mmCIF file of N, CA and C in Angstrom:
data_model
loop_
_atom_site.group_PDB
_atom_site.id
_atom_site.type_symbol
_atom_site.label_atom_id
_atom_site.label_comp_id
_atom_site.label_asym_id
_atom_site.label_seq_id
_atom_site.Cartn_x
_atom_site.Cartn_y
_atom_site.Cartn_z
ATOM 1 N N MET A 1 101.139 -42.705 -1.181
ATOM 2 C CA MET A 1 101.259 -41.271 -1.039
ATOM 3 C C MET A 1 102.682 -40.816 -1.351
ATOM 4 N N ALA A 2 103.614 -41.762 -1.363
ATOM 5 C CA ALA A 2 105.007 -41.415 -1.644
ATOM 6 C C ALA A 2 105.202 -40.989 -3.092
ATOM 7 N N THR A 3 104.313 -41.431 -3.983
ATOM 8 C CA THR A 3 104.454 -41.072 -5.386
ATOM 9 C C THR A 3 103.852 -39.710 -5.704
ATOM 10 N N LEU A 4 103.169 -39.097 -4.758
ATOM 11 C CA LEU A 4 102.561 -37.788 -4.984
ATOM 12 C C LEU A 4 103.608 -36.687 -4.824
ATOM 13 N N SER A 5 103.387 -35.607 -5.511
ATOM 14 C CA SER A 5 104.294 -34.471 -5.364
ATOM 15 C C SER A 5 104.109 -33.836 -3.989
ATOM 16 N N THR A 6 105.061 -33.064 -3.588
ATOM 17 C CA THR A 6 104.987 -32.393 -2.287
ATOM 18 C C THR A 6 103.770 -31.486 -2.224
ATOM 19 N N ARG A 7 103.521 -30.779 -3.295
ATOM 20 C CA ARG A 7 102.362 -29.872 -3.333
ATOM 21 C C ARG A 7 101.047 -30.645 -3.161
ATOM 22 N N GLU A 8 100.928 -31.785 -3.802
ATOM 23 C CA GLU A 8 99.712 -32.601 -3.702
ATOM 24 C C GLU A 8 99.571 -33.191 -2.296
ATOM 25 N N GLN A 9 100.671 -33.591 -1.701
ATOM 26 C CA GLN A 9 100.642 -34.117 -0.334
ATOM 27 C C GLN A 9 100.167 -33.041 0.642
ATOM 28 N N VAL A 10 100.691 -31.827 0.488
ATOM 29 C CA VAL A 10 100.287 -30.720 1.354
ATOM 30 C C VAL A 10 98.803 -30.400 1.148
ATOM 31 N N ARG A 11 98.376 -30.376 -0.116
ATOM 32 C CA ARG A 11 96.977 -30.078 -0.418
ATOM 33 C C ARG A 11 96.048 -31.101 0.222
ATOM 34 N N ARG A 12 96.374 -32.375 0.078
ATOM 35 C CA ARG A 12 95.542 -33.424 0.672
ATOM 36 C C ARG A 12 95.569 -33.363 2.205
ATOM 37 N N GLY A 13 96.735 -33.092 2.757
ATOM 38 C CA GLY A 13 96.846 -32.979 4.216
ATOM 39 C C GLY A 13 96.005 -31.840 4.763
ATOM 40 N N LEU A 14 96.051 -30.691 4.098
ATOM 41 C CA LEU A 14 95.259 -29.543 4.548
ATOM 42 C C LEU A 14 93.763 -29.800 4.386
ATOM 43 N N LYS A 15 93.388 -30.470 3.309
ATOM 44 C CA LYS A 15 91.975 -30.793 3.094
ATOM 45 C C LYS A 15 91.475 -31.728 4.191
ATOM 46 N N ASP A 16 92.270 -32.733 4.526
ATOM 47 C CA ASP A 16 91.891 -33.660 5.586
ATOM 48 C C ASP A 16 91.824 -32.946 6.935
ATOM 49 N N MET A 17 92.787 -32.082 7.194
ATOM 50 C CA MET A 17 92.790 -31.328 8.443
ATOM 51 C C MET A 17 91.552 -30.441 8.546
ATOM 52 N N GLY A 18 91.157 -29.821 7.443
ATOM 53 C CA GLY A 18 89.977 -28.978 7.449
ATOM 54 C C GLY A 18 88.709 -29.756 7.730
ATOM 55 N N SER A 19 88.567 -30.928 7.139
ATOM 56 C CA SER A 19 87.359 -31.717 7.375
ATOM 57 C C SER A 19 87.319 -32.235 8.808
ATOM 58 N N ARG A 20 88.455 -32.615 9.349
ATOM 59 C CA ARG A 20 88.489 -33.069 10.749
ATOM 60 C C ARG A 20 88.211 -31.914 11.712
ATOM 61 N N SER A 21 88.710 -30.738 11.397
ATOM 62 C CA SER A 21 88.448 -29.569 12.240
ATOM 63 C C SER A 21 86.968 -29.224 12.240
ATOM 64 N N PHE A 22 86.335 -29.304 11.087
ATOM 65 C CA PHE A 22 84.905 -29.026 10.995
ATOM 66 C C PHE A 22 84.109 -30.040 11.805
ATOM 67 N N SER A 23 84.513 -31.298 11.756
ATOM 68 C CA SER A 23 83.836 -32.340 12.535
ATOM 69 C C SER A 23 83.979 -32.073 14.036
ATOM 70 N N SER A 24 85.168 -31.694 14.472
ATOM 71 C CA SER A 24 85.384 -31.381 15.891
ATOM 72 C C SER A 24 84.563 -30.163 16.315
ATOM 73 N N ALA A 25 84.469 -29.175 15.438
ATOM 74 C CA ALA A 25 83.688 -27.975 15.748
ATOM 75 C C ALA A 25 82.208 -28.314 15.903
ATOM 76 N N LYS A 26 81.698 -29.195 15.051
ATOM 77 C CA LYS A 26 80.293 -29.604 15.172
ATOM 78 C C LYS A 26 80.050 -30.332 16.493
ATOM 79 N N ASN A 27 80.970 -31.209 16.880
ATOM 80 C CA ASN A 27 80.818 -31.930 18.148
ATOM 81 C C ASN A 27 80.873 -30.973 19.336
ATOM 82 N N PHE A 28 81.794 -30.027 19.294
ATOM 83 C CA PHE A 28 81.910 -29.053 20.373
ATOM 84 C C PHE A 28 80.645 -28.193 20.462
ATOM 85 N N ALA A 29 80.097 -27.816 19.326
ATOM 86 C CA ALA A 29 78.863 -27.029 19.308
ATOM 87 C C ALA A 29 77.699 -27.827 19.890
ATOM 88 N N LEU A 30 77.635 -29.114 19.586
ATOM 89 C CA LEU A 30 76.574 -29.958 20.131
ATOM 90 C C LEU A 30 76.676 -30.042 21.652
ATOM 91 N N VAL A 31 77.861 -30.271 22.156
ATOM 92 C CA VAL A 31 78.050 -30.347 23.612
ATOM 93 C C VAL A 31 77.679 -29.018 24.261
ATOM 94 N N GLY A 32 78.125 -27.913 23.677
ATOM 95 C CA GLY A 32 77.793 -26.596 24.223
ATOM 96 C C GLY A 32 76.310 -26.311 24.201
ATOM 97 N N ALA A 33 75.642 -26.708 23.130
ATOM 98 C CA ALA A 33 74.200 -26.477 23.038
ATOM 99 C C ALA A 33 73.437 -27.305 24.060
ATOM 100 N N ILE A 34 73.819 -28.551 24.223
ATOM 101 C CA ILE A 34 73.145 -29.397 25.221
ATOM 102 C C ILE A 34 73.361 -28.831 26.617
ATOM 103 N N PHE A 35 74.612 -28.485 26.935
ATOM 104 C CA PHE A 35 74.909 -27.978 28.274
ATOM 105 C C PHE A 35 74.195 -26.656 28.550
ATOM 106 N N SER A 36 74.336 -25.697 27.656
ATOM 107 C CA SER A 36 73.755 -24.380 27.929
ATOM 108 C C SER A 36 72.230 -24.429 27.934
ATOM 109 N N GLY A 37 71.643 -25.223 27.045
ATOM 110 C CA GLY A 37 70.184 -25.351 27.045
ATOM 111 C C GLY A 37 69.675 -25.997 28.318
ATOM 112 N N THR A 38 70.370 -27.033 28.765
ATOM 113 C CA THR A 38 69.979 -27.714 29.996
ATOM 114 C C THR A 38 70.152 -26.797 31.199
ATOM 115 N N GLU A 39 71.268 -26.093 31.248
ATOM 116 C CA GLU A 39 71.500 -25.186 32.379
ATOM 117 C C GLU A 39 70.448 -24.079 32.416
ATOM 118 N N CYS A 40 70.087 -23.560 31.260
ATOM 119 C CA CYS A 40 69.073 -22.508 31.191
ATOM 120 C C CYS A 40 67.714 -23.028 31.672
ATOM 121 N N CYS A 41 67.353 -24.232 31.257
ATOM 122 C CA CYS A 41 66.080 -24.817 31.698
ATOM 123 C C CYS A 41 66.069 -25.054 33.205
ATOM 124 N N ILE A 42 67.167 -25.577 33.731
ATOM 125 C CA ILE A 42 67.248 -25.831 35.167
ATOM 126 C C ILE A 42 67.177 -24.518 35.944
ATOM 127 N N GLU A 43 67.888 -23.511 35.475
ATOM 128 C CA GLU A 43 67.868 -22.209 36.146
ATOM 129 C C GLU A 43 66.473 -21.604 36.131
ATOM 130 N N GLY A 44 65.778 -21.731 35.023
ATOM 131 C CA GLY A 44 64.411 -21.215 34.945
ATOM 132 C C GLY A 44 63.465 -21.981 35.855
ATOM 133 N N PHE A 45 63.645 -23.291 35.927
ATOM 134 C CA PHE A 45 62.783 -24.118 36.777
ATOM 135 C C PHE A 45 63.033 -23.842 38.251
ATOM 136 N N ARG A 46 64.310 -23.737 38.649
ATOM 137 C CA ARG A 46 64.658 -23.511 40.049
ATOM 138 C C ARG A 46 64.555 -22.053 40.463
ATOM 139 N N ALA A 47 64.599 -21.143 39.521
ATOM 140 C CA ALA A 47 64.586 -19.699 39.787
ATOM 141 C C ALA A 47 65.747 -19.294 40.696
ATOM 142 N N LYS A 48 66.899 -19.940 40.487
ATOM 143 C CA LYS A 48 68.125 -19.630 41.223
ATOM 144 C C LYS A 48 69.289 -19.640 40.247
ATOM 145 N N ASN A 49 70.300 -18.848 40.574
ATOM 146 C CA ASN A 49 71.528 -18.852 39.788
ATOM 147 C C ASN A 49 72.657 -19.222 40.733
ATOM 148 N N ASP A 50 72.919 -20.518 40.846
ATOM 149 C CA ASP A 50 73.951 -20.982 41.760
ATOM 150 C C ASP A 50 74.755 -22.122 41.149
ATOM 151 N N LEU A 51 75.658 -22.654 41.928
ATOM 152 C CA LEU A 51 76.553 -23.707 41.475
ATOM 153 C C LEU A 51 75.803 -24.980 41.091
ATOM 154 N N GLY A 52 74.690 -25.241 41.739
ATOM 155 C CA GLY A 52 73.927 -26.463 41.482
ATOM 156 C C GLY A 52 73.413 -26.572 40.060
ATOM 157 N N ASN A 53 73.093 -25.447 39.439
ATOM 158 C CA ASN A 53 72.595 -25.479 38.067
ATOM 159 C C ASN A 53 73.636 -26.052 37.112
ATOM 160 N N GLY A 54 74.856 -25.573 37.220
ATOM 161 C CA GLY A 54 75.925 -26.050 36.350
ATOM 162 C C GLY A 54 76.282 -27.501 36.598
ATOM 163 N N VAL A 55 76.261 -27.907 37.869
ATOM 164 C CA VAL A 55 76.567 -29.298 38.210
ATOM 165 C C VAL A 55 75.495 -30.224 37.639
ATOM 166 N N ALA A 56 74.231 -29.863 37.822
ATOM 167 C CA ALA A 56 73.142 -30.689 37.294
ATOM 168 C C ALA A 56 73.175 -30.724 35.765
ATOM 169 N N ALA A 57 73.412 -29.585 35.146
ATOM 170 C CA ALA A 57 73.482 -29.539 33.680
ATOM 171 C C ALA A 57 74.666 -30.355 33.178
ATOM 172 N N GLY A 58 75.790 -30.300 33.873
ATOM 173 C CA GLY A 58 76.947 -31.108 33.495
ATOM 174 C C GLY A 58 76.662 -32.591 33.603
ATOM 175 N N CYS A 59 75.974 -32.984 34.655
ATOM 176 C CA CYS A 59 75.623 -34.391 34.837
ATOM 177 C C CYS A 59 74.684 -34.864 33.724
ATOM 178 N N ILE A 60 73.672 -34.070 33.423
ATOM 179 C CA ILE A 60 72.724 -34.447 32.373
ATOM 180 C C ILE A 60 73.430 -34.511 31.018
ATOM 181 N N THR A 61 74.278 -33.539 30.733
ATOM 182 C CA THR A 61 75.000 -33.521 29.463
ATOM 183 C C THR A 61 75.937 -34.722 29.339
ATOM 184 N N GLY A 62 76.733 -34.961 30.358
ATOM 185 C CA GLY A 62 77.654 -36.099 30.322
ATOM 186 C C GLY A 62 76.931 -37.427 30.233
ATOM 187 N N GLY A 63 75.822 -37.549 30.960
ATOM 188 C CA GLY A 63 75.034 -38.778 30.895
ATOM 189 C C GLY A 63 74.419 -38.989 29.535
ATOM 190 N N ALA A 64 73.917 -37.917 28.945
ATOM 191 C CA ALA A 64 73.297 -38.024 27.619
ATOM 192 C C ALA A 64 74.330 -38.389 26.557
ATOM 193 N N LEU A 65 75.518 -37.807 26.643
ATOM 194 C CA LEU A 65 76.544 -38.109 25.659
ATOM 195 C C LEU A 65 77.111 -39.516 25.821
ATOM 196 N N GLY A 66 77.146 -40.029 27.039
ATOM 197 C CA GLY A 66 77.672 -41.369 27.285
ATOM 198 C C GLY A 66 76.630 -42.461 27.232
ATOM 199 N N ALA A 67 75.368 -42.101 27.063
ATOM 200 C CA ALA A 67 74.283 -43.086 27.129
ATOM 201 C C ALA A 67 74.376 -44.150 26.035
ATOM 202 N N ARG A 68 74.858 -43.785 24.868
ATOM 203 C CA ARG A 68 74.958 -44.759 23.768
ATOM 204 C C ARG A 68 75.903 -45.904 24.092
ATOM 205 N N ALA A 69 76.898 -45.631 24.918
ATOM 206 C CA ALA A 69 77.902 -46.642 25.247
ATOM 207 C C ALA A 69 77.496 -47.503 26.439
ATOM 208 N N GLY A 70 76.342 -47.233 27.035
ATOM 209 C CA GLY A 70 75.867 -48.054 28.135
ATOM 210 C C GLY A 70 75.739 -47.275 29.434
ATOM 211 N N PRO A 71 75.162 -47.921 30.440
ATOM 212 C CA PRO A 71 74.917 -47.226 31.712
ATOM 213 C C PRO A 71 76.182 -46.832 32.470
ATOM 214 N N GLN A 72 77.217 -47.648 32.378
ATOM 215 C CA GLN A 72 78.454 -47.301 33.080
ATOM 216 C C GLN A 72 79.094 -46.061 32.450
ATOM 217 N N ALA A 73 79.101 -45.992 31.144
ATOM 218 C CA ALA A 73 79.652 -44.825 30.461
ATOM 219 C C ALA A 73 78.809 -43.590 30.752
ATOM 220 N N ALA A 74 77.499 -43.755 30.842
ATOM 221 C CA ALA A 74 76.625 -42.623 31.169
ATOM 222 C C ALA A 74 76.911 -42.117 32.578
ATOM 223 N N ALA A 75 77.122 -43.044 33.512
ATOM 224 C CA ALA A 75 77.421 -42.641 34.890
ATOM 225 C C ALA A 75 78.763 -41.930 34.989
ATOM 226 N N VAL A 76 79.761 -42.448 34.286
ATOM 227 C CA VAL A 76 81.084 -41.819 34.298
ATOM 228 C C VAL A 76 81.026 -40.453 33.608
ATOM 229 N N GLY A 77 80.290 -40.375 32.506
ATOM 230 C CA GLY A 77 80.117 -39.090 31.820
ATOM 231 C C GLY A 77 79.420 -38.078 32.696
ATOM 232 N N CYS A 78 78.391 -38.532 33.403
ATOM 233 C CA CYS A 78 77.655 -37.657 34.329
ATOM 234 C C CYS A 78 78.606 -37.114 35.398
ATOM 235 N N ALA A 79 79.357 -38.013 36.027
ATOM 236 C CA ALA A 79 80.262 -37.594 37.105
ATOM 237 C C ALA A 79 81.369 -36.682 36.581
ATOM 238 N N GLY A 80 81.919 -37.008 35.427
ATOM 239 C CA GLY A 80 83.009 -36.209 34.869
ATOM 240 C C GLY A 80 82.577 -34.814 34.473
ATOM 241 N N PHE A 81 81.463 -34.728 33.748
ATOM 242 C CA PHE A 81 80.979 -33.413 33.340
ATOM 243 C C PHE A 81 80.524 -32.594 34.547
ATOM 244 N N ALA A 82 79.908 -33.247 35.529
ATOM 245 C CA ALA A 82 79.466 -32.522 36.723
ATOM 246 C C ALA A 82 80.666 -31.963 37.492
ATOM 247 N N ALA A 83 81.712 -32.772 37.647
ATOM 248 C CA ALA A 83 82.910 -32.310 38.361
ATOM 249 C C ALA A 83 83.590 -31.166 37.613
ATOM 250 N N PHE A 84 83.709 -31.308 36.297
ATOM 251 C CA PHE A 84 84.329 -30.250 35.507
ATOM 252 C C PHE A 84 83.499 -28.968 35.575
ATOM 253 N N SER A 85 82.180 -29.088 35.465
ATOM 254 C CA SER A 85 81.303 -27.921 35.542
ATOM 255 C C SER A 85 81.396 -27.248 36.897
ATOM 256 N N ALA A 86 81.461 -28.072 37.962
ATOM 257 C CA ALA A 86 81.582 -27.514 39.305
ATOM 258 C C ALA A 86 82.891 -26.745 39.458
ATOM 259 N N ALA A 87 83.975 -27.318 38.961
ATOM 260 C CA ALA A 87 85.280 -26.659 39.089
ATOM 261 C C ALA A 87 85.310 -25.338 38.320
ATOM 262 N N ILE A 88 84.811 -25.343 37.096
ATOM 263 C CA ILE A 88 84.820 -24.119 36.286
ATOM 264 C C ILE A 88 83.887 -23.074 36.890
ATOM 265 N N ASP A 89 82.684 -23.504 37.287
ATOM 266 C CA ASP A 89 81.712 -22.560 37.852
ATOM 267 C C ASP A 89 82.227 -21.971 39.165
ATOM 268 N N TYR A 90 82.854 -22.819 39.987
ATOM 269 C CA TYR A 90 83.428 -22.333 41.249
ATOM 270 C C TYR A 90 84.516 -21.296 40.976
ATOM 271 N N TYR A 91 85.389 -21.585 40.025
ATOM 272 C CA TYR A 91 86.452 -20.646 39.677
ATOM 273 C C TYR A 91 85.891 -19.326 39.151
ATOM 274 N N MET A 92 84.863 -19.405 38.303
ATOM 275 C CA MET A 92 84.295 -18.196 37.730
ATOM 276 C C MET A 92 83.527 -17.355 38.760
ATOM 277 N N ARG A 93 83.057 -17.985 39.818
ATOM 278 C CA ARG A 93 82.308 -17.268 40.849
ATOM 279 C C ARG A 93 83.185 -16.731 41.969
ATOM 280 N N MET A 94 84.482 -17.050 41.937
ATOM 281 C CA MET A 94 85.387 -16.548 42.978
ATOM 282 C C MET A 94 85.448 -15.038 42.904
ATOM 283 N N PRO A 95 85.430 -14.374 44.065
ATOM 284 C CA PRO A 95 85.535 -12.915 44.048
ATOM 285 C C PRO A 95 86.906 -12.478 43.559
ATOM 286 N N SER A 96 86.917 -11.452 42.735
ATOM 287 C CA SER A 96 88.206 -10.955 42.232
ATOM 288 C C SER A 96 88.721 -9.860 43.165
ATOM 289 N N ASP A 97 90.021 -9.754 43.205
ATOM 290 C CA ASP A 97 90.639 -8.744 44.095
ATOM 291 C C ASP A 97 90.668 -7.403 43.464
#
């Protein structure tokens, strides 16, 4: 890459950055779709809108995403996503002053 001109180096760098950004966006969209779809199904099944829906959806999402790496990764993913979902949902439900 040292033999390339500065313009060519910048062009290749930006092209690589764009493809990596698109890949990250697709992954983020997949996680969001799994989480929101699961939360919506759980909310419809339970007929409640509470903290438990987000925690359960986070656990299912984290477990599903970690399942390919084995049961331990699925369990850690479940716990991590559930904790993060609980924290965000709790913060969003706090009464504002």
